[in-house]
Amino acid sequence: MSARRPGPTRGSARPDLSSADMESPPVPSGSRLWARLRAAVRLFAIICWVPSSVSFEALLLLVPGTAKIRWTRVIWGVLCRLLSLTIRVSGTRAGTVGGARARARGERPVIYVSNHCSWLDVPVLGTVLPSVFVAKGDIGAWPVMGTVSRIGRTIFVSRQRSTTGRERDEMVSRLIEGDNLVLFPEGTSSDGMRVLPFMSAFFAIAKMPPMRKGAEADPPMLTYAPGMAPLIQPVSLVYDRLDGLNVNRHRRPVFSWYGDMDLAPHVWQLLQWRSMRASVILHPPLDPDAFPSRKALAQAAWKAVAEGAAQLRRNAEDVDPQAS
């Protein structure tokens, strides 16, 4: 838990923080002693749950089929309960659990693209979506989280030119074999006040560049069977309740984890609150073939996610995934 939040990659935008944004986040109301006791009990339960559940998943890696995908959702779901984090979902998820049989019957893979403001995004989306995460390579080197992520079959990417082809092929291979993926196309986490621009490079595995006539890739580039290119489903995620009250601008930093923030203090602070809620909007999926370029596809996905997140930040109880 001593990990430090990786900084943004080269070329990615950092949140433009005003002095108001830099204020210290609020602390739980009531007795500080009870808040710390609550946090200690939850932390103990998490320490017991995570190793045992991940060990069982390690055994499921040897079993063919979708059992490992389903169990991963159980792991994240129980973790959310231990954090006293409830999840509200609006919209319909594209795709199913996936697996080789789903691909054999012609079910297209799905790439879920979401905004990103906290490490909490992983257990929330992991509970809602049957998928595998794509994460920065340095997370794989973390002492505990790295091991958990590897057993959870996370795909680690460095986004360096020398490894781009190999990493792309790994993601395409996973999609072909039956996995769905979760991407955070902002390239870094933000302060939760806005959605940063999406980097079009993240959409290369959904809308591959056409090969020039007479040109051959070495080694040959993996491609999808006709009609089996992945769909893109935009996902908006906002934390909108804290101890039963609406989350406003002053309370939003409680959830945000970005820049050079340390993980352990942020986890300890969150564990002290009585309850939290995350709201998720699953927008209608986008077909990459309907867009002239990766840039146009990235912009359409960003527009849906940004408008949905803005709607949730206004604390709307009735949200319409079709409206954004």
Rosetta silent file (secondary structure, phi, psi, omega in degrees, C-alpha in Angstrom):
SEQUENCE: MSARRPGPTRGSARPDLSSADMESPPVPSGSRLWARLRAAVRLFAIICWVPSSVSFEALLLLVPGTAKIRWTRVIWGVLCRLLSLTIRVSGTRAGTVGGARARARGERPVIYVSNHCSWLDVPVLGTVLPSVFVAKGDIGAWPVMGTVSRIGRTIFVSRQRSTTGRERDEMVSRLIEGDNLVLFPEGTSSDGMRVLPFMSAFFAIAKMPPMRKGAEADPPMLTYAPGMAPLIQPVSLVYDRLDGLNVNRHRRPVFSWYGDMDLAPHVWQLLQWRSMRASVILHPPLDPDAFPSRKALAQAAWKAVAEGAAQLRRNAEDVDPQAS
SCORE:     score description
SCORE:     0.000 S_00000001
   1 L     0.000    5.645 -179.327    0.000    0.000    0.000 S_00000001
   2 L   -89.329    9.539 -176.589    3.031    2.262   -0.108 S_00000001
   3 L   -65.855  149.243  176.294    2.662    2.725   -3.847 S_00000001
   4 E  -107.824  141.127 -179.200    2.702    6.195   -5.298 S_00000001
   5 L   -60.336  124.264  177.932    0.322    7.219   -8.039 S_00000001
   6 L   -61.582  140.677  176.931    2.153    7.082  -11.400 S_00000001
   7 L   -72.689  171.265 -179.279    2.390   10.471  -13.051 S_00000001
   8 L   -67.894  153.843  178.473    0.874   11.125  -16.460 S_00000001
   9 L   -74.869  163.247  179.708    2.563    9.814  -19.548 S_00000001
  10 L   -58.315  131.885  177.956    4.388   12.098  -21.907 S_00000001
  11 L    89.222   -8.433  179.693    1.970   14.179  -23.894 S_00000001
  12 L   -87.929  148.318 -177.309   -0.987   13.585  -21.555 S_00000001
  13 L   -80.387  141.878  174.719   -2.796   16.530  -20.052 S_00000001
  14 L  -100.765  150.648  177.339   -2.607   17.193  -16.342 S_00000001
  15 L   -60.387  138.464  177.082   -5.544   18.657  -14.441 S_00000001
  16 L   -91.363   97.077 -171.420   -5.398   22.461  -14.246 S_00000001
  17 L   -89.813  128.052  173.660   -5.944   22.914  -10.527 S_00000001
  18 L   -85.814  172.490  179.631   -7.131   26.207   -9.125 S_00000001
  19 L   -63.308  -31.183  178.452   -6.432   27.260   -5.534 S_00000001
  20 L   -66.508  -36.311 -179.676   -9.950   26.135   -4.599 S_00000001
  21 L   -68.343  -26.577 -174.598   -9.222   22.653   -5.925 S_00000001
  22 L   -85.769    0.154  177.735   -6.083   22.421   -3.799 S_00000001
  23 L   -63.410  152.301  177.830   -7.952   22.887   -0.509 S_00000001
  24 L   -64.181  136.143  179.416   -7.778   19.996    1.936 S_00000001
  25 L   -67.312  156.593  179.919  -10.698   17.609    1.433 S_00000001
  26 L   -65.533  159.448  178.244  -13.312   17.355    4.193 S_00000001
  27 L  -112.023  157.671 -178.951  -12.959   14.773    6.935 S_00000001
  28 L   -57.506  140.292  178.476  -15.671   12.441    8.269 S_00000001
  29 L   -77.998  165.745  178.524  -18.019   14.090   10.736 S_00000001
  30 L    90.531 -163.464 -176.205  -18.527   12.731   14.253 S_00000001
  31 L   -67.789  125.592  177.628  -16.019   11.082   16.547 S_00000001
  32 H   -63.630  -34.018  179.285  -12.532   10.790   15.066 S_00000001
  33 H   -63.813  -45.926  179.316  -11.990    7.700   17.232 S_00000001
  34 H   -65.014  -36.937  178.686  -15.044    5.917   15.798 S_00000001
  35 H   -62.891  -41.954 -179.895  -13.997    6.846   12.269 S_00000001
  36 H   -70.905  -36.152  177.160  -10.549    5.332   12.803 S_00000001
  37 H   -65.580  -42.673  176.714  -12.005    2.231   14.404 S_00000001
  38 H   -58.089  -44.353 -179.438  -14.357    1.835   11.446 S_00000001
  39 H   -63.911  -40.410 -178.793  -11.409    2.165    9.083 S_00000001
  40 H   -65.263  -41.134  179.085   -9.346   -0.400   11.015 S_00000001
  41 H   -64.494  -43.958  179.868  -12.143   -2.994   10.943 S_00000001
  42 H   -65.143  -41.674  179.735  -12.662   -2.506    7.204 S_00000001
  43 H   -62.290  -40.780  178.031   -8.961   -2.654    6.497 S_00000001
  44 H   -62.544  -42.914  179.220   -8.672   -5.936    8.405 S_00000001
  45 H   -63.386  -39.966  179.327  -11.594   -7.404    6.417 S_00000001
  46 H   -66.371  -41.740  179.746  -10.006   -6.301    3.142 S_00000001
  47 H   -62.362  -32.548  177.772   -6.637   -7.765    4.140 S_00000001
  48 H   -76.671  -40.552 -173.199   -8.392  -11.082    4.801 S_00000001
  49 H   -72.787  -47.307 -171.560  -10.562  -11.029    1.674 S_00000001
  50 H   -61.911  -51.594 -178.749   -8.139  -10.006   -1.046 S_00000001
  51 H   -62.287  -40.379 -178.631   -5.409  -12.673   -0.610 S_00000001
  52 H   -67.913  -43.154 -178.567   -7.890  -15.520   -0.180 S_00000001
  53 H   -69.702  -37.825  179.513  -10.074  -14.511   -3.123 S_00000001
  54 H   -70.606  -34.116  176.943   -7.104  -13.833   -5.404 S_00000001
  55 H   -62.888  -40.556  177.468   -5.549  -17.189   -4.460 S_00000001
  56 H   -65.403  -37.715  177.941   -8.746  -18.914   -5.552 S_00000001
  57 H   -65.034  -33.941  177.772   -8.675  -16.977   -8.813 S_00000001
  58 H   -59.737  -34.810  176.636   -5.127  -18.179   -9.408 S_00000001
  59 H   -70.997  -35.911 -179.075   -6.530  -21.723   -9.420 S_00000001
  60 H   -68.462  -20.172  177.316   -9.305  -20.705  -11.825 S_00000001
  61 L   -61.418  -23.106 -179.469   -6.681  -19.556  -14.324 S_00000001
  62 L   -84.430   -9.077 -175.423   -6.072  -23.257  -14.989 S_00000001
  63 L  -100.854  127.087  177.492   -9.757  -23.867  -15.803 S_00000001
  64 L   -68.448  161.515  178.538  -11.049  -23.147  -19.318 S_00000001
  65 L   102.018 -164.331 -172.749  -14.178  -21.070  -19.791 S_00000001
  66 L  -102.571   10.638 -177.800  -15.454  -17.901  -18.156 S_00000001
  67 H   -58.690  -40.202 -178.400  -15.248  -18.906  -14.472 S_00000001
  68 H   -67.158  -34.031  178.245  -12.210  -16.680  -13.906 S_00000001
  69 H   -68.295  -43.922 -179.627  -14.007  -13.696  -15.472 S_00000001
  70 H   -66.130  -40.111 -178.692  -17.086  -14.211  -13.297 S_00000001
  71 H   -67.878  -33.982  177.709  -15.031  -14.694  -10.134 S_00000001
  72 H   -59.541  -39.376  177.812  -13.091  -11.492  -10.780 S_00000001
  73 H   -65.385  -34.620  176.507  -16.384   -9.593  -10.640 S_00000001
  74 H   -64.586  -43.226  179.870  -17.129  -11.262   -7.298 S_00000001
  75 H   -57.152  -50.111 -178.241  -13.757  -10.127   -5.935 S_00000001
  76 H   -67.374  -38.586 -178.921  -14.398   -6.511   -6.902 S_00000001
  77 H   -62.966  -44.013  178.066  -18.033   -6.634   -5.765 S_00000001
  78 H   -66.322  -38.486  178.194  -17.158   -7.852   -2.265 S_00000001
  79 H   -60.681  -41.114  177.470  -14.369   -5.274   -2.042 S_00000001
  80 H   -62.449  -38.940  178.446  -16.892   -2.525   -2.823 S_00000001
  81 H   -65.237  -40.300  178.775  -19.144   -3.850   -0.061 S_00000001
  82 H   -66.057  -27.880  176.223  -16.257   -3.840    2.401 S_00000001
  83 L   -83.703   -2.699 -174.257  -15.614   -0.223    1.435 S_00000001
  84 L    57.555   41.807 -179.095  -19.337    0.508    1.984 S_00000001
  85 E  -110.440  112.547  176.075  -19.429    1.658   -1.630 S_00000001
  86 E   -93.220  157.423 -175.819  -22.719    1.145   -3.470 S_00000001
  87 E  -126.849  127.658  174.826  -23.016    1.339   -7.248 S_00000001
  88 E  -108.508  127.917 -176.350  -25.887    2.796   -9.279 S_00000001
  89 E  -119.446  130.967  173.828  -25.939    1.798  -12.950 S_00000001
  90 E  -119.740  139.668 -179.138  -27.922    3.422  -15.752 S_00000001
  91 E    98.862  177.825 -175.757  -28.023    2.027  -19.286 S_00000001
  92 L  -116.399  132.060  179.149  -27.397   -1.390  -20.772 S_00000001
  93 L   -72.564  133.614  174.337  -24.057   -3.149  -20.924 S_00000001
  94 L   -80.619  141.311  177.502  -22.891   -4.141  -24.393 S_00000001
  95 L    80.372  174.789  178.944  -21.730   -7.732  -24.759 S_00000001
  96 L  -116.237 -159.166  177.703  -21.848  -10.631  -22.343 S_00000001
  97 L   -64.456  -21.848  179.681  -19.236  -12.249  -20.114 S_00000001
  98 L    89.156 -150.346 -177.974  -17.423  -13.194  -23.301 S_00000001
  99 L   102.433  167.322 -176.675  -15.251  -16.255  -23.701 S_00000001
 100 H   -61.388  -37.514 -179.284  -14.297  -18.450  -26.621 S_00000001
 101 H   -65.972  -37.920  178.276  -17.848  -19.730  -27.112 S_00000001
 102 H   -62.091  -41.737  178.356  -19.198  -16.194  -27.385 S_00000001
 103 H   -67.670  -37.382 -179.364  -16.691  -15.414  -30.126 S_00000001
 104 H   -64.085  -31.441  179.084  -17.497  -18.683  -31.905 S_00000001
 105 L   -91.294   10.324  171.873  -21.182  -17.748  -32.104 S_00000001
 106 L    91.851   17.318  178.319  -20.298  -14.363  -33.559 S_00000001
 107 L   -82.449  121.875 -178.265  -20.441  -12.073  -30.521 S_00000001
 108 L   -70.603  144.632  174.464  -18.208   -9.071  -31.068 S_00000001
 109 L   -68.469  163.613 -179.362  -15.775   -8.074  -28.309 S_00000001
 110 E  -128.772  135.877  171.482  -16.344   -4.823  -26.440 S_00000001
 111 E  -109.786  114.738  178.471  -13.881   -2.162  -25.344 S_00000001
 112 E   -89.564  126.217 -179.695  -15.297   -0.107  -22.482 S_00000001
 113 E  -116.083  126.837 -172.568  -13.786    3.405  -22.328 S_00000001
 114 E  -133.977  156.233  168.030  -14.235    5.414  -19.137 S_00000001
 115 L   -70.358  164.089 -169.680  -13.122    8.579  -17.418 S_00000001
 116 L  -144.796  118.147  178.465  -10.619    8.030  -14.614 S_00000001
 117 L  -132.597   -6.714 -174.614  -10.196    9.891  -11.323 S_00000001
 118 L  -159.795  160.056  171.705   -9.342    7.293   -8.662 S_00000001
 119 L   -64.202  -22.203  177.648   -8.055    3.805   -7.896 S_00000001
 120 L   -63.012  -21.819  179.386  -11.679    3.173   -6.849 S_00000001
 121 H   -57.694  -32.898 -176.698  -12.589    3.169  -10.555 S_00000001
 122 H   -67.816  -53.742  177.287  -11.093   -0.315  -10.839 S_00000001
 123 H   -63.703  -33.567  179.326  -13.271   -2.118   -8.237 S_00000001
 124 H   -65.404  -54.517 -178.903  -16.361   -0.173   -9.397 S_00000001
 125 H   -69.560  -31.258  176.555  -15.952   -0.963  -13.098 S_00000001
 126 H   -65.052  -28.908  176.477  -14.652   -4.442  -12.275 S_00000001
 127 H   -75.869  -39.424 -174.249  -17.950   -5.128  -10.503 S_00000001
 128 H   -81.907  -36.293 -169.933  -20.125   -3.773  -13.321 S_00000001
 129 L  -114.805  128.543  174.111  -18.200   -4.969  -16.374 S_00000001
 130 L   -78.572   95.029 -168.412  -16.978   -8.508  -17.196 S_00000001
 131 L  -158.342  176.055  175.771  -13.635   -7.410  -18.526 S_00000001
 132 E  -118.917  139.069 -178.178   -9.871   -7.151  -18.223 S_00000001
 133 E   -87.192  149.242  170.723   -8.155   -3.857  -17.415 S_00000001
 134 E  -108.841  121.816 -173.238   -5.398   -2.229  -19.425 S_00000001
 135 E  -131.896  163.042  176.614   -2.986   -0.445  -17.059 S_00000001
 136 E   -63.223  144.178 -175.403    0.346    1.346  -17.062 S_00000001
 137 H   -60.696  -30.493 -176.483    3.324   -0.979  -16.889 S_00000001
 138 H   -69.679  -19.599  176.355    4.730    0.507  -13.670 S_00000001
 139 H   -65.909  -32.900  178.915    1.678   -0.726  -11.731 S_00000001
 140 H   -62.660  -18.080 -179.984    2.845   -4.277  -12.445 S_00000001
 141 H   -91.958   -5.004  179.016    5.965   -3.572  -10.366 S_00000001
 142 L   -66.711  144.277 -173.330    4.033   -2.607   -7.242 S_00000001
 143 L   -58.555  -47.828 -176.205    4.597   -5.108   -4.384 S_00000001
 144 L  -103.398  -52.274 -176.812    0.959   -6.092   -3.723 S_00000001
 145 H   -61.292  -33.238  179.202   -1.181   -4.472   -6.393 S_00000001
 146 H   -63.505  -43.822  179.179    1.129   -5.755   -9.106 S_00000001
 147 H   -65.515  -45.211  178.880    0.633   -9.375   -8.048 S_00000001
 148 H   -60.189  -42.872 -178.799   -3.132   -8.947   -7.703 S_00000001
 149 H   -65.080  -39.714 -179.259   -3.304   -7.289  -11.129 S_00000001
 150 H   -66.920  -42.217  177.943   -1.299  -10.030  -12.814 S_00000001
 151 H   -65.944  -31.497  175.727   -3.488  -12.782  -11.379 S_00000001
 152 L   -77.887    6.456  175.396   -6.471  -10.716  -12.532 S_00000001
 153 L    64.862   29.884  174.612   -4.956  -10.932  -16.057 S_00000001
 154 L   -61.023  141.894  175.570   -4.429   -7.173  -16.353 S_00000001
 155 E   -96.221  119.909 -178.701   -2.670   -6.132  -19.560 S_00000001
 156 E   -96.957  133.821  179.741    0.274   -3.847  -18.800 S_00000001
 157 E  -128.540  145.479  177.932    1.392   -1.310  -21.394 S_00000001
 158 L  -103.265  -21.404 -178.333    4.338    1.061  -21.454 S_00000001
 159 L    59.017   32.343  171.822    3.255    2.973  -24.574 S_00000001
 160 L   -94.547  148.847 -176.153    6.851    3.181  -25.756 S_00000001
 161 H   -56.990  -36.153 -175.669    7.474    2.963  -29.483 S_00000001
 162 H   -69.658  -20.119 -177.606    9.656   -0.118  -29.105 S_00000001
 163 H  -114.321    1.486 -174.785    6.854   -2.105  -27.448 S_00000001
 164 H   -57.553  -46.117 -177.217    3.790   -0.687  -29.219 S_00000001
 165 H   -63.433  -44.142 -178.967    3.441   -3.575  -31.679 S_00000001
 166 H   -66.199  -43.747 -179.479    3.742   -6.296  -29.045 S_00000001
 167 H   -66.373  -40.016  177.232    1.333   -4.599  -26.647 S_00000001
 168 H   -61.529  -45.368 -179.237   -1.193   -3.981  -29.427 S_00000001
 169 H   -63.680  -35.341  178.190   -1.034   -7.623  -30.498 S_00000001
 170 H   -64.521  -42.584  179.520   -1.564   -8.788  -26.903 S_00000001
 171 H   -66.911  -43.160  178.737   -4.709   -6.679  -26.585 S_00000001
 172 H   -63.234  -41.747  179.239   -6.033   -7.770  -29.976 S_00000001
 173 H   -61.160  -43.464  178.777   -5.290  -11.403  -29.125 S_00000001
 174 H   -61.224  -42.345  179.688   -7.198  -11.119  -25.840 S_00000001
 175 H   -64.483  -41.675  179.587  -10.196   -9.623  -27.637 S_00000001
 176 H   -65.459  -38.267 -175.945  -10.163  -12.358  -30.280 S_00000001
 177 H   -78.356  -12.717  174.676   -9.891  -15.104  -27.648 S_00000001
 178 L   133.538   -6.253  179.621  -12.901  -13.890  -25.670 S_00000001
 179 L   -83.687  152.265  163.484  -11.959  -11.060  -23.302 S_00000001
 180 L  -105.220  154.775 -175.124  -13.515   -7.609  -23.184 S_00000001
 181 E  -120.766  152.501  170.545  -11.264   -4.711  -22.165 S_00000001
 182 E  -114.239  125.335  177.823  -11.524   -1.568  -20.024 S_00000001
 183 E  -119.437  149.303  172.243   -9.451    1.427  -21.147 S_00000001
 184 L  -114.624   89.384 -170.221   -8.923    4.846  -19.575 S_00000001
 185 L   -72.077   -3.586  174.306   -8.191    6.947  -22.684 S_00000001
 186 L   -67.443  -22.560  179.016   -7.376   10.123  -20.718 S_00000001
 187 L    85.731   -9.852  177.680   -3.968    8.537  -20.189 S_00000001
 188 L  -163.783  168.258  175.472   -3.908    9.524  -16.505 S_00000001
 189 L   -88.671  155.948 -176.963   -6.342   10.101  -13.667 S_00000001
 190 L  -118.595 -173.415 -179.327   -7.795   13.556  -13.039 S_00000001
 191 L   -83.370    0.666  177.773   -9.242   15.521  -10.135 S_00000001
 192 L    83.344   -2.256 -178.629  -12.774   14.376  -11.000 S_00000001
 193 L   -84.967  -15.927 -176.667  -13.973   17.899  -11.842 S_00000001
 194 L  -160.246  170.625  176.026  -13.867   17.294  -15.603 S_00000001
 195 L  -107.270  121.122  179.914  -13.028   14.670  -18.231 S_00000001
 196 L   -70.542  157.514  178.882   -9.659   15.191  -19.890 S_00000001
 197 L   -56.669  144.292  177.566   -9.359   14.805  -23.702 S_00000001
 198 L   -83.097  137.146  177.181   -9.169   11.226  -24.947 S_00000001
 199 L   -84.694  121.887 -174.021   -5.944   10.163  -26.655 S_00000001
 200 H   -64.161  -21.739 -179.919   -6.818    8.681  -30.048 S_00000001
 201 H   -60.423  -27.806  179.892   -3.927    6.189  -29.819 S_00000001
 202 H   -66.101  -18.702 -175.429   -5.998    4.182  -27.332 S_00000001
 203 H   -96.992    7.055 -177.921   -8.504    3.447  -30.086 S_00000001
 204 L   -64.827  -30.258 -178.393   -5.962    1.892  -32.463 S_00000001
 205 L   -77.665  -13.077  177.018   -6.944   -1.652  -31.453 S_00000001
 206 L   -97.021  -35.817  179.776  -10.565   -0.949  -32.431 S_00000001
 207 L  -126.915   88.492 -175.077   -9.911    0.959  -35.651 S_00000001
 208 L   -75.805  144.830  178.194   -6.696   -0.334  -37.139 S_00000001
 209 L   -68.021  140.823  179.776   -4.906    1.665  -39.823 S_00000001
 210 L   -68.195  142.779  177.199   -5.255    0.140  -43.297 S_00000001
 211 L   -73.842  135.435  176.783   -2.174   -1.582  -44.678 S_00000001
 212 L   -67.995  144.171 -178.025   -0.614    0.173  -47.639 S_00000001
 213 L   -58.846  126.667  179.635   -0.830   -1.799  -50.837 S_00000001
 214 L    87.986   -9.441 -179.842    2.227   -4.005  -51.171 S_00000001
 215 L   -89.154  143.795  178.064    3.358   -3.348  -47.582 S_00000001
 216 L  -130.857  134.972  178.057    3.786   -6.223  -45.155 S_00000001
 217 L   -81.657  146.369  179.027    4.173   -6.063  -41.396 S_00000001
 218 L  -132.946  106.215    1.015    7.000   -8.028  -39.789 S_00000001
 219 L   -73.868  165.827 -178.330    5.795   -9.905  -37.849 S_00000001
 220 L   -57.420  138.970 -177.815    2.336   -9.948  -39.456 S_00000001
 221 L   -77.771  134.396  176.123   -0.157   -7.744  -37.611 S_00000001
 222 L   -65.765  138.486  177.645   -3.039   -9.528  -35.880 S_00000001
 223 L  -134.327  161.611 -179.926   -6.408   -8.643  -37.371 S_00000001
 224 L   -86.601  153.148  173.142  -10.024   -9.456  -36.600 S_00000001
 225 L   -65.562  155.220  179.352  -12.212  -11.765  -38.636 S_00000001
 226 L   -52.569  130.248  178.735  -14.730   -9.947  -40.863 S_00000001
 227 L    79.580    4.155 -175.999  -17.489   -8.445  -38.741 S_00000001
 228 L  -114.924   15.765  174.372  -15.669   -9.178  -35.472 S_00000001
 229 L   -65.776  146.539 -174.857  -13.944   -5.858  -34.791 S_00000001
 230 L   -69.044  149.314  169.609  -14.690   -4.682  -31.235 S_00000001
 231 E   -84.296  155.700  175.095  -17.444   -2.260  -30.330 S_00000001
 232 E  -109.989  121.942  174.637  -16.643    0.792  -28.201 S_00000001
 233 E  -113.290  112.778  176.464  -18.939    1.461  -25.234 S_00000001
 234 E   -69.953  141.781 -178.340  -18.435    4.832  -23.524 S_00000001
 235 E  -132.913  125.817  175.097  -18.826    4.735  -19.726 S_00000001
 236 E  -102.175  134.144 -177.515  -19.282    7.737  -17.410 S_00000001
 237 E  -134.101  123.762  179.517  -18.313    7.283  -13.759 S_00000001
 238 E  -139.876  139.643  174.698  -18.850    9.816  -10.956 S_00000001
 239 E   -91.745  112.761 -167.746  -18.803    9.475   -7.147 S_00000001
 240 E  -121.603    0.760  175.287  -21.948   11.354   -6.127 S_00000001
 241 E  -136.579  137.949  177.860  -22.845   10.365   -2.557 S_00000001
 242 E  -141.099  116.387 -174.549  -20.760   10.563    0.616 S_00000001
 243 L    53.286   38.305  175.823  -22.344    9.632    3.954 S_00000001
 244 L    81.106   -1.386 -178.935  -25.737    9.922    2.257 S_00000001
 245 E  -109.219  152.766  177.412  -25.196   13.502    1.061 S_00000001
 246 E   -59.766  143.696  176.103  -24.625   14.842   -2.457 S_00000001
 247 L   -89.130  117.501  176.593  -20.994   15.265   -3.447 S_00000001
 248 L  -103.768 -171.170 -176.600  -20.286   18.871   -4.364 S_00000001
 249 L   -60.374  -35.517 -178.228  -17.090   20.535   -5.524 S_00000001
 250 L   -71.564  -31.672 -175.935  -15.727   20.724   -1.993 S_00000001
 251 L   -92.503  -12.997 -176.399  -16.317   17.013   -1.265 S_00000001
 252 H   -63.326  -33.687  179.061  -15.176   15.621   -4.628 S_00000001
 253 H   -61.347  -15.860  176.844  -11.443   15.568   -3.697 S_00000001
 254 H   -56.479  -36.239 -175.180  -12.250   12.856   -1.133 S_00000001
 255 L   -91.979  -26.636 -169.822  -12.380   10.372   -4.025 S_00000001
 256 L   -72.173  138.430  178.412   -9.759   11.782   -6.397 S_00000001
 257 L  -139.936  107.929 -172.463   -6.336   10.148   -6.606 S_00000001
 258 L  -155.473  175.500  178.370   -3.961   11.635   -9.155 S_00000001
 259 L    62.673 -129.591 -177.143   -0.557   13.195   -9.686 S_00000001
 260 L  -104.846   25.155 -178.288    1.963   12.182   -6.999 S_00000001
 261 L   -68.518  140.060  175.868   -0.546   11.231   -4.299 S_00000001
 262 E   -78.924  146.350 -176.260    0.400    8.257   -2.103 S_00000001
 263 H   -75.541  -46.572 -172.908   -2.016    5.341   -2.097 S_00000001
 264 H   -57.317  -49.017  178.805   -1.950    4.302    1.578 S_00000001
 265 H   -62.442  -34.597 -179.700   -3.095    7.649    3.073 S_00000001
 266 H   -68.369  -42.214  176.743   -5.840    7.927    0.476 S_00000001
 267 H   -61.492  -46.572 -177.945   -7.149    4.438    1.249 S_00000001
 268 H   -61.185  -39.143  179.170   -7.057    5.111    5.000 S_00000001
 269 H   -65.480  -44.953 -179.445   -8.994    8.346    4.559 S_00000001
 270 H   -63.307  -37.842 -177.541  -11.707    6.696    2.444 S_00000001
 271 H   -64.554  -17.787 -177.230  -12.147    3.836    4.906 S_00000001
 272 L   -81.717  -16.280 -179.996  -13.155    6.306    7.620 S_00000001
 273 L   -79.940  148.284 -177.142  -16.342    7.435    5.845 S_00000001
 274 L   -69.901  -42.732 -176.405  -19.583    5.606    6.677 S_00000001
 275 L  -155.405  155.188  178.998  -20.849    5.195    3.112 S_00000001
 276 E  -142.576  160.781  173.807  -20.157    6.170   -0.492 S_00000001
 277 E  -140.629  139.116  172.245  -21.900    5.809   -3.845 S_00000001
 278 E  -113.299  137.031  175.943  -20.644    5.635   -7.409 S_00000001
 279 E  -112.658  134.062 -176.152  -22.953    6.262  -10.368 S_00000001
 280 E  -124.436  132.009  173.086  -22.189    4.696  -13.733 S_00000001
 281 E  -111.242  123.589  173.869  -23.768    5.472  -17.113 S_00000001
 282 E   -97.928  106.956 -176.433  -23.402    2.849  -19.852 S_00000001
 283 L   -81.763  162.428  176.401  -23.857    4.748  -23.099 S_00000001
 284 L   -57.489  138.516 -178.119  -24.944    3.203  -26.409 S_00000001
 285 L   -67.847  153.553  178.162  -22.005    1.406  -28.058 S_00000001
 286 E  -109.409  137.619  175.887  -20.166    2.912  -31.007 S_00000001
 287 L   -93.992  115.699 -178.673  -19.207    0.949  -34.119 S_00000001
 288 H   -54.791  -29.711 -178.954  -15.678    1.976  -35.183 S_00000001
 289 H   -66.892  -15.854 -178.567  -16.590    1.313  -38.823 S_00000001
 290 H   -85.739   -0.147 -176.757  -19.064    4.215  -38.660 S_00000001
 291 L  -118.560  142.006 -175.491  -16.256    6.750  -38.084 S_00000001
 292 L   -72.802  -20.194 -175.817  -13.771    8.032  -40.681 S_00000001
 293 L  -155.620  165.374  175.244  -10.787    8.050  -38.303 S_00000001
 294 H   -62.664  -36.917 -179.597   -9.545    7.133  -34.843 S_00000001
 295 H   -62.316  -42.260  178.790   -9.632   10.812  -33.932 S_00000001
 296 H   -66.488  -38.866  178.077  -13.328   11.051  -34.803 S_00000001
 297 H   -64.975  -45.084  179.380  -14.053    7.863  -32.846 S_00000001
 298 H   -62.383  -40.021 -179.460  -12.126    9.150  -29.803 S_00000001
 299 H   -67.032  -40.000  178.452  -13.956   12.477  -29.945 S_00000001
 300 H   -65.165  -41.031  178.346  -17.377   10.806  -30.114 S_00000001
 301 H   -66.038  -42.748  179.285  -16.528    8.578  -27.146 S_00000001
 302 H   -61.863  -42.927 -178.707  -15.188   11.546  -25.171 S_00000001
 303 H   -59.091  -44.633 -179.986  -18.318   13.600  -25.873 S_00000001
 304 H   -64.117  -46.520 -178.006  -20.581   10.843  -24.537 S_00000001
 305 H   -65.740  -45.455 -176.854  -18.438   10.265  -21.425 S_00000001
 306 H   -64.730  -43.259 -179.330  -17.935   13.978  -20.675 S_00000001
 307 H   -68.966  -37.472  177.068  -21.614   14.875  -21.049 S_00000001
 308 H   -65.668  -42.194  179.081  -22.673   11.892  -18.960 S_00000001
 309 H   -64.677  -39.487  177.992  -20.166   12.744  -16.218 S_00000001
 310 H   -62.989  -38.707  177.428  -21.356   16.370  -16.189 S_00000001
 311 H   -62.683  -42.406  179.762  -24.916   15.127  -15.790 S_00000001
 312 H   -69.848  -35.436  178.826  -23.912   12.965  -12.822 S_00000001
 313 H   -66.721  -20.651  175.008  -21.917   15.773  -11.202 S_00000001
 314 L   -81.772    5.287  177.486  -25.157   17.790  -11.159 S_00000001
 315 L    61.237   39.376  177.262  -26.476   15.008   -8.886 S_00000001
 316 L   -74.922  131.717  178.766  -29.236   14.020  -11.283 S_00000001
 317 L   -84.792  -32.340  178.469  -31.210   11.047  -10.019 S_00000001
 318 L  -107.937  107.470 -179.112  -32.829   10.263  -13.394 S_00000001
 319 L  -113.448  146.302 -178.725  -30.167    9.984  -16.072 S_00000001
 320 L  -116.973  107.271 -179.712  -30.685    9.090  -19.722 S_00000001
 321 H   -58.825  -26.528 -177.623  -27.755    7.272  -21.373 S_00000001
 322 H   -77.324  -17.014 -173.133  -29.211    8.134  -24.784 S_00000001
 323 H   -80.487  -17.687 -176.218  -29.169   11.869  -24.064 S_00000001
 324 L  -101.803    0.000    0.000  -25.390   12.275  -23.997 S_00000001
